[in-house]
Amino acid sequence: MQPESTLNQLKVRLPDGQLPPSYGVYFKNTLVALCHAMEDHILQSDQEDTQQQPLVLVTFQQGKWYLQEADRYFDIAQKSQRVTIAALPDSGFEAHRTSELEGVDLVQLRDDDSLVEEWNLVILAPGYTAMVLCHELSPEEYHADSVPEVDIERKFYGLWTFDRTLVETAVTILIERMRPYNAPLADTLSQLQAHIATSPIAAPVDLSGVISRIVSYLQNSQEHLVTVNRQTRGMWELEGQALRLNRNLTANKLQAFLRMAQRVDERDRTNPVASLQVSALSETLGQLLDLSTLRLRRLRLAGLIFRIGLAEAPLEVFTRTTSELDSSVYAFWNDRALLGARLLSTMPELDPITTIVKHQLEYWDGSGRPDGLKGEAIPLESRIVGLVSYFQELTQERGDRLALSLSEALERCQEYRGNRFDPNLVDSLTTVVRLTEMGMMELPQRPSQLPTVWLEETPSEKTP
């Protein structure tokens, strides 16, 4: 990442020098999805008070101004206080009707400015903030076997956030990067930024729709990327694995495993939807981490059967806390991941799922079970399921322990940040919980897709 990049300048200005948990490497297809989700909030807004409308700063990577994006920004400009777009002179934007609108500015970048390598969308309004910041990997940063062959396979360092402090800092950085091109415009933008910062909020802004669209866009973009890869690169092995997994979802043995997992939930009277909720929240974290469609599918399934090792467990496992279990029952509980993996190993087609289940109790510091794996050596999906299952269980009562609130359960997870759990995953979970507490999203109760065998009545849905 170049020192002068917006991302790096933001990192330098943060007190702890740490970018938010959403920071990572993203496919271009994902960035388009994230930007569209945030832009849709502006397009669907019925805010008539112009003082509550946003300032929008946008840079288009390599200056390629696509016609559909220009048309889109014509509509966005109608619902914004000001829209400023940075692009190369050959973007074609000047000839488009959007450039003729009052309150729309074009900054024509030099081709030696690193901004031409960035794709940024920053939205600053009195009632909310949102942004996507990205910088494309340099040719040297691509691995030899991952050089993009089609446009949407290009990769970017990037982040997305609704944090006002981060967004305001990014606005300041981008305004200063535009100042050499147009100092009077930079002054105008700075004045508008200050005005927005002091403007009263007319009413709380509901961003739940944005969160929902982001998850939907991410999922759709991943599906589209897999389709394009099939068409352009012939990823027959990936396709074969996905098809085999789909076929196995209806296989008798897998149905038996799913039934066993569902019966575990039925025996757990105080937590009868553990598998559904763990699968759903694991999927959400996986989507935020931009996992591929195939990995998300495996993560969903692993979440559904993560407790299958308790199929024959004594009832005390479900009615008492671990501190209340005797040594023999505790040993059963302690070995649940290994027992589940041994059971699943009878179906070789499920090897990737078996691996996830087997290592869900490994700890970040290497003190976990069964193999004492440490840090990045623990499969990412296992780390996700391990964290989510611990968090989910704390939100349900067990034995003499009352159910904890989301915030209390999160605090418990944060206590184990860096020793038991992956610090980055704890940060991602923190983001989801905080957004939930702010009313900006709801914790998912079911994964986006369920095997047919699971669509029948669950214990929490049975009627008297």
Coordinates of C-alpha atoms in Angstrom, one line a residue, residues 106-338:
L106 CA -15.3 17.1 -11.4
V107 CA -11.7 16.9 -10.4
Q108 CA -9.6 15.8 -13.4
L109 CA -6.7 13.7 -12.0
R110 CA -3.2 13.5 -13.4
D111 CA -2.2 10.1 -14.5
D112 CA 0.7 10.1 -12.1
D113 CA -1.5 10.7 -9.0
S114 CA -2.0 7.6 -7.0
L115 CA -5.7 8.5 -6.6
V116 CA -6.1 7.0 -10.1
E117 CA -5.4 3.6 -8.4
E118 CA -8.1 4.1 -5.8
W119 CA -11.9 3.5 -5.7
N120 CA -13.5 5.5 -3.0
L121 CA -17.0 6.4 -1.9
V122 CA -17.4 8.7 1.1
I123 CA -20.8 9.8 2.3
L124 CA -21.1 12.5 5.0
A125 CA -24.5 13.6 6.3
P126 CA -25.8 15.1 9.6
G127 CA -27.6 11.9 10.4
Y128 CA -25.3 9.2 9.2
T129 CA -21.9 8.5 7.6
A130 CA -20.7 5.7 5.4
M131 CA -17.7 4.9 3.2
V132 CA -15.7 2.5 1.1
L133 CA -12.0 3.1 0.7
C134 CA -9.9 1.0 -1.7
H135 CA -6.5 0.9 -3.4
E136 CA -5.7 -1.6 -6.0
L137 CA -2.9 -4.1 -5.5
S138 CA 0.3 -3.4 -7.4
P139 CA 1.4 -6.0 -10.1
E140 CA 4.1 -7.1 -7.7
E141 CA 1.5 -7.8 -5.0
Y142 CA -0.4 -10.3 -7.0
H143 CA 0.7 -13.9 -6.6
A144 CA 1.9 -15.5 -9.9
D145 CA -1.2 -17.7 -10.0
S146 CA -3.7 -15.0 -9.1
V147 CA -3.0 -12.3 -11.7
P148 CA -6.5 -11.2 -12.8
E149 CA -7.7 -12.2 -16.3
V150 CA -11.0 -10.4 -16.2
D151 CA -11.9 -7.0 -14.7
I152 CA -13.9 -8.1 -11.8
E153 CA -11.1 -10.4 -10.5
R154 CA -8.9 -7.4 -9.8
K155 CA -8.1 -7.1 -6.0
F156 CA -8.0 -4.1 -3.7
Y157 CA -6.9 -3.3 -0.2
G158 CA -10.0 -1.8 1.2
L159 CA -12.4 -1.2 4.1
W160 CA -16.0 -0.1 4.6
T161 CA -17.5 1.5 7.7
F162 CA -20.2 3.7 9.2
D163 CA -18.0 5.1 11.9
R164 CA -18.3 8.9 11.9
T165 CA -14.8 9.7 13.1
L166 CA -13.2 7.5 10.4
V167 CA -15.5 9.0 7.7
E168 CA -14.8 12.6 8.7
T169 CA -11.1 11.9 8.8
A170 CA -11.3 10.4 5.3
V171 CA -13.2 13.4 4.0
T172 CA -10.5 15.7 5.3
I173 CA -7.8 13.6 3.6
L174 CA -9.6 13.5 0.2
I175 CA -10.3 17.2 0.2
E176 CA -6.6 17.9 0.8
R177 CA -5.7 15.5 -2.0
M178 CA -8.0 17.5 -4.3
R179 CA -6.7 20.9 -3.2
P180 CA -3.8 21.0 -5.7
Y181 CA -6.3 20.7 -8.6
N182 CA -8.9 23.2 -7.4
A183 CA -8.2 25.2 -4.2
P184 CA -11.5 27.1 -4.2
L185 CA -13.4 23.8 -4.5
A186 CA -11.4 22.4 -1.6
D187 CA -12.3 25.4 0.5
T188 CA -16.0 25.0 -0.4
L189 CA -15.9 21.3 0.5
S190 CA -14.2 22.1 3.9
Q191 CA -16.8 24.6 4.7
L192 CA -19.6 22.2 3.8
Q193 CA -17.9 19.5 6.0
A194 CA -17.8 21.9 8.9
H195 CA -21.4 22.9 8.3
I196 CA -22.6 19.3 8.3
A197 CA -20.6 18.6 11.5
T198 CA -22.6 21.3 13.4
S199 CA -26.0 20.7 11.7
P200 CA -28.7 19.3 14.0
I201 CA -30.0 15.9 13.2
A202 CA -33.7 16.1 12.2
A203 CA -34.4 12.5 13.0
P204 CA -32.4 9.3 13.6
V205 CA -31.5 7.6 10.3
D206 CA -32.4 3.9 9.9
L207 CA -29.4 2.2 8.3
S208 CA -30.9 -1.4 8.6
G209 CA -31.7 -1.4 4.9
V210 CA -28.1 -0.6 4.1
I211 CA -26.8 -3.5 6.2
S212 CA -29.3 -5.8 4.6
R213 CA -28.4 -4.6 1.1
I214 CA -24.7 -5.0 1.8
V215 CA -25.2 -8.7 2.9
S216 CA -27.4 -9.3 -0.2
Y217 CA -25.0 -7.5 -2.6
L218 CA -22.0 -9.4 -1.2
Q219 CA -23.7 -12.7 -1.6
N220 CA -24.9 -11.9 -5.1
S221 CA -21.4 -10.6 -6.1
Q222 CA -19.8 -13.8 -4.9
E223 CA -22.2 -16.0 -6.8
H224 CA -21.6 -13.8 -9.9
L225 CA -17.8 -14.1 -9.5
V226 CA -17.9 -17.9 -9.4
T227 CA -20.1 -17.9 -12.5
V228 CA -17.6 -15.6 -14.4
N229 CA -14.7 -17.7 -13.2
R230 CA -16.4 -20.8 -14.6
Q231 CA -16.9 -19.2 -17.9
T232 CA -13.5 -17.5 -18.3
R233 CA -11.1 -19.7 -16.5
G234 CA -12.5 -23.1 -16.5
M235 CA -12.3 -23.8 -12.8
W236 CA -13.5 -27.3 -13.2
E237 CA -12.2 -28.5 -9.8
L238 CA -14.1 -25.7 -7.9
E239 CA -17.2 -26.4 -9.9
G240 CA -16.9 -30.1 -9.3
Q241 CA -16.5 -29.7 -5.6
A242 CA -19.5 -27.4 -5.4
L243 CA -21.7 -29.8 -7.5
R244 CA -20.6 -32.7 -5.4
L245 CA -21.5 -30.8 -2.2
N246 CA -24.9 -29.9 -3.6
R247 CA -25.6 -33.5 -4.5
N248 CA -24.5 -34.6 -1.1
L249 CA -27.0 -32.3 0.6
T250 CA -29.7 -34.7 -0.5
A251 CA -27.7 -37.8 0.1
N252 CA -29.0 -40.2 2.8
K253 CA -25.9 -40.1 4.9
L254 CA -25.8 -36.3 5.1
Q255 CA -29.5 -36.2 5.8
A256 CA -28.8 -38.6 8.7
F257 CA -26.1 -36.3 10.0
L258 CA -28.4 -33.3 9.8
R259 CA -31.1 -35.2 11.6
M260 CA -28.6 -36.1 14.4
A261 CA -27.6 -32.4 14.7
Q262 CA -31.2 -31.4 14.9
R263 CA -31.9 -34.0 17.6
V264 CA -29.1 -32.5 19.6
D265 CA -30.9 -29.2 19.4
E266 CA -34.1 -30.8 20.5
R267 CA -32.5 -32.3 23.6
D268 CA -31.1 -28.9 24.5
R269 CA -34.3 -27.4 26.0
T270 CA -32.7 -24.0 26.8
N271 CA -30.9 -23.6 23.5
P272 CA -32.9 -25.4 20.9
V273 CA -31.8 -23.3 17.9
A274 CA -28.1 -23.2 18.6
S275 CA -27.3 -24.8 15.2
L276 CA -29.4 -22.4 13.2
Q277 CA -28.1 -19.3 15.0
V278 CA -24.4 -20.4 14.9
S279 CA -24.7 -21.2 11.2
A280 CA -26.4 -17.8 10.5
L281 CA -24.0 -15.6 12.5
S282 CA -21.0 -17.6 11.2
E283 CA -22.2 -16.9 7.6
T284 CA -22.6 -13.2 8.4
L285 CA -19.0 -13.0 9.6
G286 CA -17.8 -15.0 6.6
Q287 CA -19.6 -12.5 4.3
L288 CA -18.0 -9.6 6.0
L289 CA -14.6 -11.3 5.5
D290 CA -15.5 -11.7 1.8
L291 CA -15.2 -15.5 1.8
S292 CA -15.9 -17.2 -1.5
T293 CA -19.3 -18.8 -2.2
L294 CA -17.9 -22.3 -1.8
R295 CA -16.3 -21.4 1.6
L296 CA -19.6 -19.8 2.8
R297 CA -21.5 -22.9 1.8
R298 CA -19.2 -25.0 3.8
L299 CA -19.3 -22.6 6.7
R300 CA -23.1 -22.7 6.8
L301 CA -23.1 -26.5 6.8
A302 CA -20.4 -26.7 9.5
G303 CA -22.5 -24.3 11.7
L304 CA -25.5 -26.6 11.4
I305 CA -23.6 -29.7 12.5
F306 CA -21.0 -28.2 14.8
R307 CA -22.6 -30.0 17.8
I308 CA -23.0 -33.4 16.2
G309 CA -20.4 -34.8 18.5
L310 CA -22.9 -34.4 21.4
A311 CA -25.4 -36.7 19.7
E312 CA -25.0 -39.4 22.4
A313 CA -24.0 -37.0 25.2
P314 CA -25.5 -37.4 28.7
L315 CA -28.4 -35.0 29.3
E316 CA -26.3 -33.2 32.0
V317 CA -24.3 -31.6 29.2
F318 CA -27.4 -29.6 28.2
T319 CA -28.7 -28.8 31.7
R320 CA -25.6 -27.8 33.6
T321 CA -22.7 -25.4 33.2
T322 CA -19.2 -26.9 32.6
S323 CA -18.2 -26.2 36.2
E324 CA -21.2 -28.3 37.4
L325 CA -20.2 -31.4 35.3
D326 CA -18.5 -34.4 36.8
S327 CA -15.2 -35.6 35.3
S328 CA -16.7 -38.2 33.0
V329 CA -19.4 -36.0 31.5
Y330 CA -16.9 -33.1 31.3
A331 CA -14.5 -35.3 29.3
F332 CA -17.4 -36.0 26.9
W333 CA -18.0 -32.3 26.5
N334 CA -14.3 -31.5 26.1
D335 CA -14.0 -34.0 23.3
R336 CA -17.1 -33.0 21.4
A337 CA -15.3 -31.5 18.4
L338 CA -13.1 -34.6 18.0

